[in-house]
PDB file of C-alpha atoms and ligand atoms in Angstrom:
ATOM      1  CA  MET A 127       8.164  22.034 -22.272  1.00  0.00           C
ATOM      2  CA  THR A 128       7.500  24.297 -19.245  1.00  0.00           C
ATOM      3  CA  LEU A 129       8.549  23.371 -15.725  1.00  0.00           C
ATOM      4  CA  VAL A 130       4.929  22.530 -14.951  1.00  0.00           C
ATOM      5  CA  ASP A 131       4.764  20.206 -17.943  1.00  0.00           C
ATOM      6  CA  ALA A 132       8.026  18.640 -16.829  1.00  0.00           C
ATOM      7  CA  GLN A 133       6.601  18.202 -13.312  1.00  0.00           C
ATOM      8  CA  ILE A 134       3.550  16.357 -14.557  1.00  0.00           C
ATOM      9  CA  GLN A 135       5.259  14.546 -17.414  1.00  0.00           C
ATOM     10  CA  ASP A 136       4.276  10.879 -17.270  1.00  0.00           C
ATOM     11  CA  GLN A 137       7.527   9.112 -16.375  1.00  0.00           C
ATOM     12  CA  TYR A 138       5.755   5.775 -15.958  1.00  0.00           C
ATOM     13  CA  PRO A 139       3.220   5.226 -18.773  1.00  0.00           C
ATOM     14  CA  THR A 140       0.933   2.303 -17.931  1.00  0.00           C
ATOM     15  CA  ARG A 141      -2.494   0.844 -18.871  1.00  0.00           C
ATOM     16  CA  VAL A 142      -1.153   0.874 -22.416  1.00  0.00           C
ATOM     17  CA  ASP A 143      -2.444  -0.894 -25.523  1.00  0.00           C
ATOM     18  CA  PRO A 144      -0.676  -4.180 -26.332  1.00  0.00           C
ATOM     19  CA  ALA A 145       0.437  -2.667 -29.642  1.00  0.00           C
ATOM     20  CA  GLN A 146       2.350   0.032 -27.725  1.00  0.00           C
ATOM     21  CA  GLY A 147       4.349  -2.712 -26.015  1.00  0.00           C
ATOM     22  CA  ARG A 148       5.123  -2.625 -22.337  1.00  0.00           C
ATOM     23  CA  GLY A 149       8.891  -2.562 -21.948  1.00  0.00           C
ATOM     24  CA  TRP A 150       9.969  -2.399 -18.345  1.00  0.00           C
ATOM     25  CA  ILE A 151      11.003   1.040 -17.078  1.00  0.00           C
ATOM     26  CA  GLU A 152      13.912   1.471 -14.672  1.00  0.00           C
ATOM     27  CA  ARG A 153      13.008   3.321 -11.461  1.00  0.00           C
ATOM     28  CA  ALA A 154      14.181   6.955 -11.577  1.00  0.00           C
ATOM     29  CA  GLU A 155      13.912   7.736  -7.833  1.00  0.00           C
ATOM     30  CA  PRO A 156      15.975   6.520  -4.900  1.00  0.00           C
ATOM     31  CA  THR A 157      14.182   4.131  -2.549  1.00  0.00           C
ATOM     32  CA  VAL A 158      15.476   5.821   0.594  1.00  0.00           C
ATOM     33  CA  HIS A 159      15.277   9.491  -0.314  1.00  0.00           C
ATOM     34  CA  PRO A 160      17.873  12.002   0.917  1.00  0.00           C
ATOM     35  CA  GLY A 161      16.838  14.905   3.115  1.00  0.00           C
ATOM     36  CA  VAL A 162      16.124  13.576   6.613  1.00  0.00           C
ATOM     37  CA  THR A 163      19.147  12.226   8.488  1.00  0.00           C
ATOM     38  CA  GLU A 164      17.628  11.761  11.956  1.00  0.00           C
ATOM     39  CA  GLY A 165      15.095   9.119  12.895  1.00  0.00           C
ATOM     40  CA  PRO A 166      14.451   5.732  14.550  1.00  0.00           C
ATOM     41  CA  ALA A 167      15.537   3.571  11.580  1.00  0.00           C
ATOM     42  CA  SER A 168      19.057   2.156  11.850  1.00  0.00           C
ATOM     43  CA  ALA A 169      21.568   2.392   9.017  1.00  0.00           C
ATOM     44  CA  LYS A 170      21.140  -1.354   8.413  1.00  0.00           C
ATOM     45  CA  GLU A 171      17.346  -1.070   8.213  1.00  0.00           C
ATOM     46  CA  LEU A 172      17.686   1.722   5.658  1.00  0.00           C
ATOM     47  CA  THR A 173      20.269  -0.257   3.672  1.00  0.00           C
ATOM     48  CA  ASP A 174      17.981  -3.300   3.664  1.00  0.00           C
ATOM     49  CA  HIS A 175      15.030  -1.136   2.626  1.00  0.00           C
ATOM     50  CA  ALA A 176      16.977   0.428  -0.225  1.00  0.00           C
ATOM     51  CA  ARG A 177      18.188  -2.969  -1.470  1.00  0.00           C
ATOM     52  CA  ASP A 178      14.984  -4.988  -1.145  1.00  0.00           C
ATOM     53  CA  GLY A 179      12.294  -2.319  -1.235  1.00  0.00           C
ATOM     54  CA  PHE A 180      11.111  -3.371   2.219  1.00  0.00           C
ATOM     55  CA  HIS A 181      12.238  -4.006   5.772  1.00  0.00           C
ATOM     56  CA  ILE A 182      10.615  -5.660   8.776  1.00  0.00           C
ATOM     57  CA  GLN A 183      10.273  -4.139  12.254  1.00  0.00           C
ATOM     58  CA  ARG A 184       9.610  -6.662  15.007  1.00  0.00           C
ATOM     59  CA  ASP A 185       7.468  -5.599  18.016  1.00  0.00           C
ATOM     60  CA  LEU A 186       6.441  -2.224  16.643  1.00  0.00           C
ATOM     61  CA  LEU A 187       3.303  -2.622  18.782  1.00  0.00           C
ATOM     62  CA  SER A 188       3.190  -4.193  22.249  1.00  0.00           C
ATOM     63  CA  GLY A 189       0.739  -6.973  23.093  1.00  0.00           C
ATOM     64  CA  PRO A 190      -1.682  -4.626  24.903  1.00  0.00           C
ATOM     65  CA  GLU A 191      -1.507  -2.111  22.031  1.00  0.00           C
ATOM     66  CA  VAL A 192      -2.349  -4.867  19.525  1.00  0.00           C
ATOM     67  CA  SER A 193      -5.289  -6.265  21.506  1.00  0.00           C
ATOM     68  CA  SER A 194      -6.820  -2.871  22.289  1.00  0.00           C
ATOM     69  CA  THR A 195      -6.509  -1.751  18.651  1.00  0.00           C
ATOM     70  CA  LEU A 196      -7.925  -5.016  17.315  1.00  0.00           C
ATOM     71  CA  ASP A 197     -10.832  -4.929  19.800  1.00  0.00           C
ATOM     72  CA  GLU A 198     -11.667  -1.358  18.746  1.00  0.00           C
ATOM     73  CA  LEU A 199     -11.586  -2.211  15.035  1.00  0.00           C
ATOM     74  CA  ARG A 200     -13.612  -5.406  15.429  1.00  0.00           C
ATOM     75  CA  ALA A 201     -16.244  -3.425  17.369  1.00  0.00           C
ATOM     76  CA  MET A 202     -16.176  -0.726  14.682  1.00  0.00           C
ATOM     77  CA  VAL A 203     -17.047  -3.151  11.871  1.00  0.00           C
ATOM     78  CA  GLU A 204     -20.012  -4.446  13.847  1.00  0.00           C
ATOM     79  CA  ASP A 205     -21.525  -0.938  13.628  1.00  0.00           C
ATOM     80  CA  PRO A 206     -24.234  -1.007  10.912  1.00  0.00           C
ATOM     81  CA  GLY A 207     -23.265   2.539   9.937  1.00  0.00           C
ATOM     82  CA  ILE A 208     -19.698   1.459   9.237  1.00  0.00           C
ATOM     83  CA  ARG A 209     -20.826  -1.669   7.389  1.00  0.00           C
ATOM     84  CA  ALA A 210     -23.017   0.494   5.128  1.00  0.00           C
ATOM     85  CA  ASP A 211     -20.289   3.092   4.591  1.00  0.00           C
ATOM     86  CA  GLU A 212     -18.701   3.220   1.090  1.00  0.00           C
ATOM     87  CA  ARG A 213     -15.296   2.998   2.812  1.00  0.00           C
ATOM     88  CA  THR A 214     -16.106  -0.552   3.895  1.00  0.00           C
ATOM     89  CA  ILE A 215     -15.334  -3.180   1.259  1.00  0.00           C
ATOM     90  CA  THR A 216     -16.725  -6.708   1.585  1.00  0.00           C
ATOM     91  CA  GLU A 217     -15.254  -9.919   0.196  1.00  0.00           C
ATOM     92  CA  PRO A 218     -16.375 -10.782  -3.378  1.00  0.00           C
ATOM     93  CA  ALA A 219     -18.062 -14.051  -2.405  1.00  0.00           C
ATOM     94  CA  SER A 220     -19.436 -13.196   1.036  1.00  0.00           C
ATOM     95  CA  ASP A 221     -20.483 -10.193   3.091  1.00  0.00           C
ATOM     96  CA  GLU A 222     -17.452 -10.576   5.312  1.00  0.00           C
ATOM     97  CA  VAL A 223     -15.619  -7.274   5.687  1.00  0.00           C
ATOM     98  CA  ARG A 224     -12.465  -7.290   3.506  1.00  0.00           C
ATOM     99  CA  SER A 225     -11.204  -3.757   4.171  1.00  0.00           C
ATOM    100  CA  VAL A 226     -12.163  -0.547   5.913  1.00  0.00           C
ATOM    101  CA  PHE A 227     -10.515   2.531   4.430  1.00  0.00           C
ATOM    102  CA  ASP A 228      -9.784   5.824   6.247  1.00  0.00           C
ATOM    103  CA  ALA A 229      -8.780   3.824   9.331  1.00  0.00           C
ATOM    104  CA  HIS A 230      -6.638   6.768  10.513  1.00  0.00           C
ATOM    105  CA  LEU A 231      -9.714   9.007  10.421  1.00  0.00           C
ATOM    106  CA  LEU A 232     -12.243   6.524  11.845  1.00  0.00           C
ATOM    107  CA  SER A 233     -10.046   5.352  14.725  1.00  0.00           C
ATOM    108  CA  GLU A 234      -8.668   7.937  17.149  1.00  0.00           C
ATOM    109  CA  ARG A 235      -6.211   5.293  18.371  1.00  0.00           C
ATOM    110  CA  ILE A 236      -4.727   4.824  14.875  1.00  0.00           C
ATOM    111  CA  ALA A 237      -4.739   8.615  14.345  1.00  0.00           C
ATOM    112  CA  ARG A 238      -2.555   9.013  17.432  1.00  0.00           C
ATOM    113  CA  LEU A 239      -0.365   5.983  16.657  1.00  0.00           C
ATOM    114  CA  ILE A 240       0.742   7.142  13.185  1.00  0.00           C
ATOM    115  CA  ARG A 241       1.796  10.525  14.622  1.00  0.00           C
ATOM    116  CA  GLU A 242       4.154   8.928  17.147  1.00  0.00           C
ATOM    117  CA  PRO A 243       7.860   9.450  16.299  1.00  0.00           C
ATOM    118  CA  ARG A 244       8.431   5.657  16.154  1.00  0.00           C
ATOM    119  CA  ILE A 245       6.227   5.665  13.007  1.00  0.00           C
ATOM    120  CA  LEU A 246       6.085   9.234  11.665  1.00  0.00           C
ATOM    121  CA  ASP A 247       9.837   9.855  11.938  1.00  0.00           C
ATOM    122  CA  ARG A 248      10.670   6.534  10.250  1.00  0.00           C
ATOM    123  CA  ALA A 249       8.404   7.454   7.320  1.00  0.00           C
ATOM    124  CA  ARG A 250      10.111  10.878   7.095  1.00  0.00           C
ATOM    125  CA  GLN A 251      13.534   9.213   7.155  1.00  0.00           C
ATOM    126  CA  ILE A 252      12.615   6.910   4.249  1.00  0.00           C
ATOM    127  CA  LEU A 253      10.920   9.607   2.148  1.00  0.00           C
ATOM    128  CA  GLY A 254      13.381  12.371   3.016  1.00  0.00           C
ATOM    129  CA  SER A 255      10.698  14.981   3.688  1.00  0.00           C
ATOM    130  CA  ASP A 256       7.524  15.840   5.506  1.00  0.00           C
ATOM    131  CA  VAL A 257       4.803  13.304   4.761  1.00  0.00           C
ATOM    132  CA  TYR A 258       1.023  13.060   4.677  1.00  0.00           C
ATOM    133  CA  VAL A 259      -1.324  10.055   4.600  1.00  0.00           C
ATOM    134  CA  HIS A 260      -2.252   9.081   1.043  1.00  0.00           C
ATOM    135  CA  GLN A 261      -4.461   6.169   2.159  1.00  0.00           C
ATOM    136  CA  SER A 262      -5.077   3.957   5.171  1.00  0.00           C
ATOM    137  CA  ARG A 263      -7.046   0.776   5.557  1.00  0.00           C
ATOM    138  CA  VAL A 264      -7.510  -2.286   7.735  1.00  0.00           C
ATOM    139  CA  ASN A 265      -7.404  -5.470   5.671  1.00  0.00           C
ATOM    140  CA  PHE A 266      -9.179  -8.054   7.823  1.00  0.00           C
ATOM    141  CA  MET A 267      -8.403 -11.115   5.663  1.00  0.00           C
ATOM    142  CA  PRO A 268     -10.933 -13.159   7.707  1.00  0.00           C
ATOM    143  CA  GLY A 269     -10.452 -16.866   8.363  1.00  0.00           C
ATOM    144  CA  PHE A 270     -11.862 -19.441   5.883  1.00  0.00           C
ATOM    145  CA  ARG A 271     -13.141 -16.805   3.417  1.00  0.00           C
ATOM    146  CA  GLY A 272     -10.415 -14.133   3.228  1.00  0.00           C
ATOM    147  CA  ASN A 273      -9.530 -13.535  -0.432  1.00  0.00           C
ATOM    148  CA  GLY A 274      -5.946 -12.564  -1.226  1.00  0.00           C
ATOM    149  CA  PHE A 275      -4.588  -9.791  -3.423  1.00  0.00           C
ATOM    150  CA  TYR A 276      -3.109 -10.766  -6.810  1.00  0.00           C
ATOM    151  CA  TRP A 277       0.443  -9.630  -7.704  1.00  0.00           C
ATOM    152  CA  HIS A 278       0.625  -5.872  -8.222  1.00  0.00           C
ATOM    153  CA  SER A 279       2.542  -2.678  -7.617  1.00  0.00           C
ATOM    154  CA  ASP A 280       0.552  -0.185  -5.559  1.00  0.00           C
ATOM    155  CA  PHE A 281       2.368   2.664  -7.297  1.00  0.00           C
ATOM    156  CA  GLU A 282       1.062   1.483 -10.688  1.00  0.00           C
ATOM    157  CA  THR A 283      -2.473   2.098  -9.438  1.00  0.00           C
ATOM    158  CA  TRP A 284      -1.672   5.276  -7.517  1.00  0.00           C
ATOM    159  CA  HIS A 285       0.105   6.693 -10.595  1.00  0.00           C
ATOM    160  CA  ALA A 286      -2.545   5.648 -13.118  1.00  0.00           C
ATOM    161  CA  GLU A 287      -5.685   6.338 -11.083  1.00  0.00           C
ATOM    162  CA  ASP A 288      -4.630   8.864  -8.428  1.00  0.00           C
ATOM    163  CA  GLY A 289      -2.046  10.972 -10.253  1.00  0.00           C
ATOM    164  CA  MET A 290       0.891  10.158  -7.985  1.00  0.00           C
ATOM    165  CA  PRO A 291       3.791  11.535 -10.070  1.00  0.00           C
ATOM    166  CA  ARG A 292       6.822   9.684  -8.726  1.00  0.00           C
ATOM    167  CA  MET A 293       7.876   6.766  -6.504  1.00  0.00           C
ATOM    168  CA  GLY A 294       7.905   8.796  -3.288  1.00  0.00           C
ATOM    169  CA  ALA A 295       5.534   6.863  -1.028  1.00  0.00           C
ATOM    170  CA  VAL A 296       5.973   4.046   1.462  1.00  0.00           C
ATOM    171  CA  SER A 297       3.429   1.671   3.041  1.00  0.00           C
ATOM    172  CA  LEU A 298       3.420   0.429   6.626  1.00  0.00           C
ATOM    173  CA  SER A 299       1.625  -2.838   7.385  1.00  0.00           C
ATOM    174  CA  ILE A 300       1.180  -3.704  11.072  1.00  0.00           C
ATOM    175  CA  GLY A 301      -0.006  -7.204  12.015  1.00  0.00           C
ATOM    176  CA  LEU A 302      -2.935  -7.156  14.445  1.00  0.00           C
ATOM    177  CA  THR A 303      -3.059 -10.929  14.262  1.00  0.00           C
ATOM    178  CA  ASP A 304      -0.222 -13.405  13.677  1.00  0.00           C
ATOM    179  CA  ASN A 305       0.894 -13.413  10.033  1.00  0.00           C
ATOM    180  CA  TYR A 306       1.672 -17.002   8.990  1.00  0.00           C
ATOM    181  CA  PRO A 307       2.859 -18.417   5.647  1.00  0.00           C
ATOM    182  CA  PHE A 308      -0.484 -20.177   5.396  1.00  0.00           C
ATOM    183  CA  ASN A 309      -3.016 -17.456   6.299  1.00  0.00           C
ATOM    184  CA  GLY A 310      -2.283 -14.896   3.590  1.00  0.00           C
ATOM    185  CA  GLY A 311       1.100 -13.519   4.663  1.00  0.00           C
ATOM    186  CA  LEU A 312       2.166 -10.803   2.221  1.00  0.00           C
ATOM    187  CA  MET A 313       4.663 -12.002  -0.425  1.00  0.00           C
ATOM    188  CA  LEU A 314       7.198  -9.634  -1.992  1.00  0.00           C
ATOM    189  CA  MET A 315       9.965  -9.861  -4.594  1.00  0.00           C
ATOM    190  CA  PRO A 316      13.114  -8.314  -3.036  1.00  0.00           C
ATOM    191  CA  GLY A 317      14.598  -5.744  -5.426  1.00  0.00           C
ATOM    192  CA  ALA A 318      11.721  -5.755  -7.916  1.00  0.00           C
ATOM    193  CA  HIS A 319      10.796  -2.232  -6.733  1.00  0.00           C
ATOM    194  CA  ARG A 320      13.568  -0.913  -8.991  1.00  0.00           C
ATOM    195  CA  THR A 321      11.558  -1.966 -12.060  1.00  0.00           C
ATOM    196  CA  PHE A 322       8.285  -0.378 -13.186  1.00  0.00           C
ATOM    197  CA  VAL A 323       6.139  -2.885 -15.071  1.00  0.00           C
ATOM    198  CA  PRO A 324       3.584  -1.159 -17.326  1.00  0.00           C
ATOM    199  CA  CYS A 325       0.215  -2.933 -17.361  1.00  0.00           C
ATOM    200  CA  LEU A 326      -2.267  -3.470 -20.178  1.00  0.00           C
ATOM    201  CA  GLY A 327      -5.885  -2.398 -20.362  1.00  0.00           C
ATOM    202  CA  ARG A 328      -7.723   0.893 -20.092  1.00  0.00           C
ATOM    203  CA  THR A 329      -8.981   1.963 -16.647  1.00  0.00           C
ATOM    204  CA  PRO A 330     -12.784   1.626 -16.521  1.00  0.00           C
ATOM    205  CA  ASP A 331     -14.723   4.482 -14.881  1.00  0.00           C
ATOM    206  CA  ASP A 332     -15.255   3.877 -11.139  1.00  0.00           C
ATOM    207  CA  ASN A 333     -12.739   1.026 -11.337  1.00  0.00           C
ATOM    208  CA  TYR A 334     -12.136   1.188  -7.572  1.00  0.00           C
ATOM    209  CA  ARG A 335     -15.641  -0.154  -6.897  1.00  0.00           C
ATOM    210  CA  SER A 336     -14.485  -3.550  -8.184  1.00  0.00           C
ATOM    211  CA  SER A 337     -10.690  -3.360  -7.948  1.00  0.00           C
ATOM    212  CA  LEU A 338     -10.715  -3.105  -4.150  1.00  0.00           C
ATOM    213  CA  LYS A 339     -12.590  -6.439  -4.064  1.00  0.00           C
ATOM    214  CA  ALA A 340     -10.545  -8.140  -6.793  1.00  0.00           C
ATOM    215  CA  GLN A 341      -8.081  -6.234  -8.979  1.00  0.00           C
ATOM    216  CA  LYS A 342      -8.327  -7.027 -12.714  1.00  0.00           C
ATOM    217  CA  ILE A 343      -6.869  -3.888 -14.337  1.00  0.00           C
ATOM    218  CA  GLY A 344      -3.376  -2.770 -13.321  1.00  0.00           C
ATOM    219  CA  VAL A 345      -2.030  -6.248 -12.715  1.00  0.00           C
ATOM    220  CA  PRO A 346       1.133  -7.298 -14.568  1.00  0.00           C
ATOM    221  CA  GLN A 347       1.113  -9.959 -17.268  1.00  0.00           C
ATOM    222  CA  GLU A 348       2.061 -13.471 -16.076  1.00  0.00           C
ATOM    223  CA  GLU A 349       5.275 -13.416 -18.104  1.00  0.00           C
ATOM    224  CA  ASP A 350       6.326 -10.221 -16.315  1.00  0.00           C
ATOM    225  CA  ILE A 351       5.552 -11.740 -12.899  1.00  0.00           C
ATOM    226  CA  ALA A 352       7.469 -14.918 -13.820  1.00  0.00           C
ATOM    227  CA  ALA A 353      10.486 -12.966 -15.080  1.00  0.00           C
ATOM    228  CA  LEU A 354      10.592 -10.804 -11.925  1.00  0.00           C
ATOM    229  CA  ALA A 355      10.224 -13.854  -9.685  1.00  0.00           C
ATOM    230  CA  HIS A 356      13.074 -15.666 -11.477  1.00  0.00           C
ATOM    231  CA  GLN A 357      15.228 -12.533 -11.172  1.00  0.00           C
ATOM    232  CA  HIS A 358      14.453 -11.614  -7.555  1.00  0.00           C
ATOM    233  CA  GLY A 359      12.858 -14.593  -5.836  1.00  0.00           C
ATOM    234  CA  ILE A 360       9.922 -14.324  -3.435  1.00  0.00           C
ATOM    235  CA  GLU A 361      10.045 -13.611   0.295  1.00  0.00           C
ATOM    236  CA  GLN A 362       7.189 -13.416   2.763  1.00  0.00           C
ATOM    237  CA  PHE A 363       6.346 -11.105   5.658  1.00  0.00           C
ATOM    238  CA  THR A 364       5.436 -13.381   8.571  1.00  0.00           C
ATOM    239  CA  GLY A 365       5.602 -12.871  12.302  1.00  0.00           C
ATOM    240  CA  PRO A 366       3.645 -12.486  15.518  1.00  0.00           C
ATOM    241  CA  SER A 367       1.066  -9.718  15.890  1.00  0.00           C
ATOM    242  CA  GLY A 368       2.748  -6.385  16.533  1.00  0.00           C
ATOM    243  CA  SER A 369       5.307  -7.047  13.783  1.00  0.00           C
ATOM    244  CA  ALA A 370       5.442  -4.445  11.009  1.00  0.00           C
ATOM    245  CA  LEU A 371       6.486  -4.315   7.365  1.00  0.00           C
ATOM    246  CA  TRP A 372       7.597  -1.119   5.634  1.00  0.00           C
ATOM    247  CA  PHE A 373       7.423  -1.555   1.863  1.00  0.00           C
ATOM    248  CA  ASP A 374       8.093   0.772  -1.065  1.00  0.00           C
ATOM    249  CA  CYS A 375       5.165   1.960  -3.181  1.00  0.00           C
ATOM    250  CA  ASN A 376       6.554   0.069  -6.205  1.00  0.00           C
ATOM    251  CA  SER A 377       7.196  -3.242  -4.443  1.00  0.00           C
ATOM    252  CA  MET A 378       5.753  -6.156  -6.419  1.00  0.00           C
ATOM    253  CA  HIS A 379       3.600  -7.901  -3.821  1.00  0.00           C
ATOM    254  CA  GLY A 380       0.577 -10.105  -3.388  1.00  0.00           C
ATOM    255  CA  SER A 381      -1.038 -12.487  -0.920  1.00  0.00           C
ATOM    256  CA  GLY A 382      -2.837 -15.802  -1.160  1.00  0.00           C
ATOM    257  CA  ASN A 383      -6.353 -16.665   0.000  1.00  0.00           C
ATOM    258  CA  ASN A 384      -6.880 -17.463   3.645  1.00  0.00           C
ATOM    259  CA  ILE A 385      -8.686 -20.786   4.104  1.00  0.00           C
ATOM    260  CA  THR A 386      -7.372 -21.320   7.631  1.00  0.00           C
ATOM    261  CA  PRO A 387      -9.285 -20.488  10.809  1.00  0.00           C
ATOM    262  CA  TYR A 388      -6.690 -17.784  11.605  1.00  0.00           C
ATOM    263  CA  PRO A 389      -7.504 -14.225  10.364  1.00  0.00           C
ATOM    264  CA  ARG A 390      -4.643 -12.134   9.007  1.00  0.00           C
ATOM    265  CA  SER A 391      -5.798  -8.667  10.035  1.00  0.00           C
ATOM    266  CA  ASN A 392      -3.325  -5.873   9.335  1.00  0.00           C
ATOM    267  CA  ILE A 393      -3.425  -2.092   9.427  1.00  0.00           C
ATOM    268  CA  PHE A 394      -1.997  -0.458   6.276  1.00  0.00           C
ATOM    269  CA  VAL A 395      -1.002   3.217   6.220  1.00  0.00           C
ATOM    270  CA  VAL A 396       0.488   4.814   3.108  1.00  0.00           C
ATOM    271  CA  PHE A 397       2.756   7.821   3.650  1.00  0.00           C
ATOM    272  CA  ASN A 398       3.435  10.026   0.629  1.00  0.00           C
ATOM    273  CA  SER A 399       6.069  12.755   0.468  1.00  0.00           C
ATOM    274  CA  VAL A 400       4.625  16.257   0.467  1.00  0.00           C
ATOM    275  CA  ASP A 401       6.973  16.784  -2.512  1.00  0.00           C
ATOM    276  CA  ASN A 402       5.063  14.096  -4.418  1.00  0.00           C
ATOM    277  CA  ALA A 403       1.559  15.499  -4.128  1.00  0.00           C
ATOM    278  CA  LEU A 404      -1.066  14.074  -6.465  1.00  0.00           C
ATOM    279  CA  VAL A 405      -1.811  15.739  -9.777  1.00  0.00           C
ATOM    280  CA  GLU A 406      -4.418  14.475 -12.255  1.00  0.00           C
ATOM    281  CA  PRO A 407      -4.634  10.707 -12.927  1.00  0.00           C
ATOM    282  CA  PHE A 408      -2.138   9.627 -15.571  1.00  0.00           C
ATOM    283  CA  SER A 409      -4.333   6.847 -16.931  1.00  0.00           C
ATOM    284  CA  ALA A 410      -7.913   7.293 -15.803  1.00  0.00           C
ATOM    285  CA  ARG A 411     -10.623   9.745 -16.736  1.00  0.00           C
ATOM    286  CA  GLU A 412     -11.601  10.755 -13.198  1.00  0.00           C
ATOM    287  CA  ARG A 413     -10.009  11.049  -9.781  1.00  0.00           C
ATOM    288  CA  ARG A 414     -10.755   8.388  -7.181  1.00  0.00           C
ATOM    289  CA  PRO A 415     -12.519   9.449  -3.964  1.00  0.00           C
ATOM    290  CA  GLY A 416     -10.559  10.926  -1.080  1.00  0.00           C
ATOM    291  CA  PHE A 417     -10.796   7.791   1.060  1.00  0.00           C
ATOM    292  CA  VAL A 418      -8.535   5.906  -1.375  1.00  0.00           C
ATOM    293  CA  ALA A 419      -6.459   8.908  -2.486  1.00  0.00           C
ATOM    294  CA  ALA A 420      -6.280  11.856  -0.073  1.00  0.00           C
ATOM    295  CA  ARG A 421      -6.107  15.307  -1.585  1.00  0.00           C
ATOM    296  CA  ASP A 422      -5.222  17.095   1.678  1.00  0.00           C
ATOM    297  CA  PHE A 423      -1.415  17.279   1.515  1.00  0.00           C
ATOM    298  CA  THR A 424      -0.968  18.940   4.935  1.00  0.00           C
ATOM    299  CA  PRO A 425       2.172  17.466   6.542  1.00  0.00           C
ATOM    300  CA  LEU A 426       1.501  15.020   9.379  1.00  0.00           C
ATOM    301  CA  ARG A 427       2.766  16.375  12.715  1.00  0.00           C
ATOM    302  CA  SER A 428       3.439  14.565  16.023  1.00  0.00           C
TER     303      SER A 428
HETATM  304  O1  6CS B 217      -6.131   0.581  -5.244  1.00  0.00           O
HETATM  305  C1  6CS B 217      -5.579   0.727  -4.153  1.00  0.00           C
HETATM  306  O2  6CS B 217      -5.211   1.836  -3.724  1.00  0.00           O
HETATM  307  C2  6CS B 217      -5.451  -0.501  -3.273  1.00  0.00           C
HETATM  308  N1  6CS B 217      -5.275  -1.698  -4.019  1.00  0.00           N
HETATM  309  C3  6CS B 217      -4.347  -2.620  -3.715  1.00  0.00           C
HETATM  310  C4  6CS B 217      -4.427  -3.948  -4.370  1.00  0.00           C
HETATM  311  N2  6CS B 217      -3.324  -2.366  -2.890  1.00  0.00           N
HETATM  312  C5  6CS B 217      -3.134  -0.974  -2.496  1.00  0.00           C
HETATM  313  C6  6CS B 217      -4.433  -0.302  -2.211  1.00  0.00           C
HETATM  314  O3  6CS B 217      -4.994  -0.724  -1.034  1.00  0.00           O
HETATM  315 FE1   FE B 218      -1.270  -3.496  -2.538  1.00  0.00          FE
END
């Protein structure tokens, strides 16, 4: 096997046939990667992140920063051009906006924010290298009709459908509205990020056109979810707007539907290590479009 073959060897086979079985695979990579010793994250935050696969940052954004960002995004989704754009995903049962992808390209404010040391340098500390944006989105999770996201590992999708070789990415979720236990606050299983759970089912062509509305392929079997929950328990990211959650690409997470009047609108930005650049999908016939899986690996600079 050449070095190249070794580099693109599939360490995490998924979307397998039931007959192949789907034994759990132990994570090969560290969660906090070595390589960058300086940055805004404290030793305790990094220890917590390594242990649980996530850590919470209170008051990442100030009140004025939250309100000005939310106002800009709410105005943006009123624009008919944005509503018609393929990067805008509506809820399955209504035409409410569920997500807008490429938020860091559509919003100058978000473009500047993610380059600030308080965010960029924390991502570099966790990933141990220069980073680039793999994907960004605003999940609006509107009141009354905001559908949740079933249990899943983002990495399972990014590996299978985007060709992300290893677990070298981290997501940042920033609350633009208050995140409550009852309005779709993100649930995570602390420590489950150290286990890769292969999923069943072949990836249909253009899967993203439906999976971003409601994911059917690439979700674990119920017995896997139950076993992980019994082993690790379930915690929830809640807090006032401006709070932020950093979570590992392989965190098992999900959120419930929002039937309350209170929207749970969060910005999500996925940082990938420049040493973990995408290759070809490991379990899909075609690449996904750039707005869900960037192919420009230029390091992000302040
Ligand atoms: O397919 C994706 O990339 C998206 N799907 C989910 C359920 N979470 C991560 C990401 O936004
Ligand atoms: Fe996700």
